Coordinates of C-alpha atoms in Angstrom, one line a residue:
M447 CA 180.7 -54.8 211.8
V448 CA 180.0 -52.7 215.1
D449 CA 182.9 -55.1 216.9
K450 CA 185.2 -54.0 214.1
L451 CA 184.1 -50.0 214.6
L452 CA 184.2 -50.1 218.2
E453 CA 188.0 -52.0 218.5
F454 CA 189.5 -49.1 216.1
Q455 CA 187.1 -46.5 217.7
D456 CA 190.1 -44.1 218.6
L457 CA 191.7 -44.5 214.9
L458 CA 188.7 -43.2 213.6
Q459 CA 186.5 -40.5 212.8
V460 CA 183.5 -39.1 211.5
A461 CA 184.6 -37.4 207.9
N462 CA 184.9 -33.3 208.1
I463 CA 185.5 -31.0 205.7
L464 CA 188.1 -29.1 207.2
F465 CA 190.2 -32.4 208.3
D466 CA 189.8 -33.8 204.9
F467 CA 191.5 -30.3 203.3
L468 CA 193.7 -30.7 206.0
R469 CA 194.9 -34.5 205.0
D470 CA 194.7 -33.5 201.4
I471 CA 197.2 -30.6 202.2
G472 CA 199.1 -33.0 204.2
F473 CA 199.2 -35.7 201.4
I474 CA 200.3 -33.1 199.0
L475 CA 203.1 -31.9 200.7
L476 CA 204.3 -35.9 201.5
K477 CA 204.2 -37.0 197.7
M478 CA 206.6 -33.4 196.8
V479 CA 208.7 -34.6 200.0
A480 CA 208.9 -38.2 197.6
W481 CA 209.9 -36.3 194.3
L482 CA 212.6 -34.0 196.0
V483 CA 214.3 -37.9 197.4
D484 CA 213.7 -39.6 194.3
G485 CA 215.3 -36.5 192.5
L486 CA 218.4 -36.1 194.5
S487 CA 218.3 -40.1 194.3
S488 CA 218.8 -40.3 191.0
G489 CA 221.5 -37.3 191.0
L490 CA 223.6 -38.8 193.3
E491 CA 223.6 -41.9 190.8
G492 CA 225.3 -39.9 188.7
V493 CA 227.7 -38.8 191.2
Y494 CA 228.8 -42.2 192.2
K495 CA 229.6 -42.8 188.3
L496 CA 232.3 -40.1 188.6
L497 CA 233.9 -41.2 191.9
N498 CA 236.5 -43.6 190.0
F499 CA 237.7 -40.7 187.0
Y500 CA 241.2 -41.9 187.5
N501 CA 240.2 -45.3 186.2
Y502 CA 238.1 -43.8 183.1
G503 CA 239.9 -45.0 180.0
P504 CA 240.6 -41.7 178.4
I505 CA 242.1 -40.3 181.5
K506 CA 244.9 -43.4 181.7
D507 CA 245.5 -43.3 178.7
F508 CA 246.2 -39.2 178.7
L509 CA 248.2 -40.3 182.0
N510 CA 250.2 -42.9 180.8
E511 CA 251.1 -40.8 177.0
Y512 CA 252.0 -37.9 178.8
N513 CA 254.1 -39.5 181.9
A514 CA 257.3 -38.6 180.7
V515 CA 256.3 -35.1 180.5
I516 CA 255.2 -35.1 184.1
W517 CA 258.0 -36.6 185.6
L518 CA 260.2 -34.1 183.3
M519 CA 258.7 -31.2 185.1
A520 CA 258.9 -32.7 188.3
S521 CA 261.9 -33.6 187.8
I522 CA 263.0 -29.5 186.7
S523 CA 260.7 -28.2 189.7
I524 CA 263.1 -30.3 192.0
A525 CA 266.0 -29.2 190.6
F526 CA 265.0 -25.6 190.3
F527 CA 264.0 -25.8 194.6
G528 CA 267.5 -26.7 194.6
W529 CA 269.1 -24.3 192.9
Q530 CA 267.0 -21.6 195.0
L531 CA 268.2 -23.5 198.1
I532 CA 271.9 -23.2 197.3
V533 CA 271.8 -19.8 195.4
S534 CA 269.4 -17.9 197.8
H535 CA 269.8 -17.4 201.9
K536 CA 266.5 -15.4 202.1
L537 CA 264.4 -19.3 202.3
D538 CA 262.8 -19.6 205.6
K539 CA 264.3 -23.4 206.3
D540 CA 262.2 -24.3 208.9
K541 CA 258.9 -24.3 206.5
I542 CA 260.6 -26.6 203.9
V543 CA 260.5 -29.4 205.6
T544 CA 256.8 -29.2 206.2
N545 CA 256.3 -28.2 202.7
I546 CA 257.9 -31.3 201.6
I547 CA 256.2 -33.6 203.6
L548 CA 252.9 -31.8 202.3
A549 CA 253.5 -32.5 198.5
M550 CA 254.6 -35.7 199.6
T551 CA 251.3 -36.8 201.0
I552 CA 249.7 -35.0 198.1
F553 CA 251.2 -37.1 195.3
F554 CA 251.6 -40.3 197.3
V555 CA 249.0 -40.3 199.8
M556 CA 246.1 -39.1 197.9
P557 CA 245.8 -41.3 195.4
W558 CA 245.5 -44.0 197.6
A559 CA 242.6 -42.0 199.7
L560 CA 241.1 -41.3 196.7
E561 CA 240.5 -45.0 195.9
Q562 CA 239.8 -46.5 199.3
G563 CA 237.0 -43.7 199.5
A564 CA 235.3 -44.7 196.7
T565 CA 235.6 -48.5 197.3
L566 CA 233.7 -47.3 200.6
T567 CA 231.3 -45.3 198.8
E568 CA 231.1 -47.8 196.2
A569 CA 230.2 -50.6 198.4
G570 CA 227.8 -48.9 200.4
A571 CA 225.9 -47.4 197.5
N572 CA 225.5 -50.8 196.4
L573 CA 224.7 -51.7 199.9
L574 CA 221.7 -49.6 199.9
N575 CA 220.7 -50.0 196.1
N576 CA 217.6 -52.0 195.3
E577 CA 214.7 -51.4 192.2
R578 CA 212.6 -49.6 194.4
S579 CA 212.7 -45.6 194.2
S580 CA 214.3 -44.0 197.1
S581 CA 210.8 -42.3 198.6
T582 CA 209.5 -45.6 199.2
E583 CA 211.9 -47.4 200.9
T584 CA 212.0 -48.1 204.7
F585 CA 215.0 -48.4 206.5

């Protein structure tokens, strides 16, 4: 027994009220940080469920139901834009190309980018997901 105490002598010390109090304060702080990490982790699980909101059934049904109206409004806005180009000579025609590229990016590239980002985030979340709480997980 004495051999073990001498072997770990640099790690052991005689009990002291001040050090015990500081150790208890440190333990309470660590428990509070663990509680905070677990709370944030459970909040992130709720956010992960919202990533594929565009694949949610009611949203798909809404978009399918009003698809004709959406394309009709887009056609009317493009026709109005063309009319403004023909009638008005005050437009900055050098900015038109930039605006068209931006609009095409928003309508065609953005859904693809959202799906790729959601897939990547879900893969990362599934990789880190396990049965233990996040505060006790060691990477």
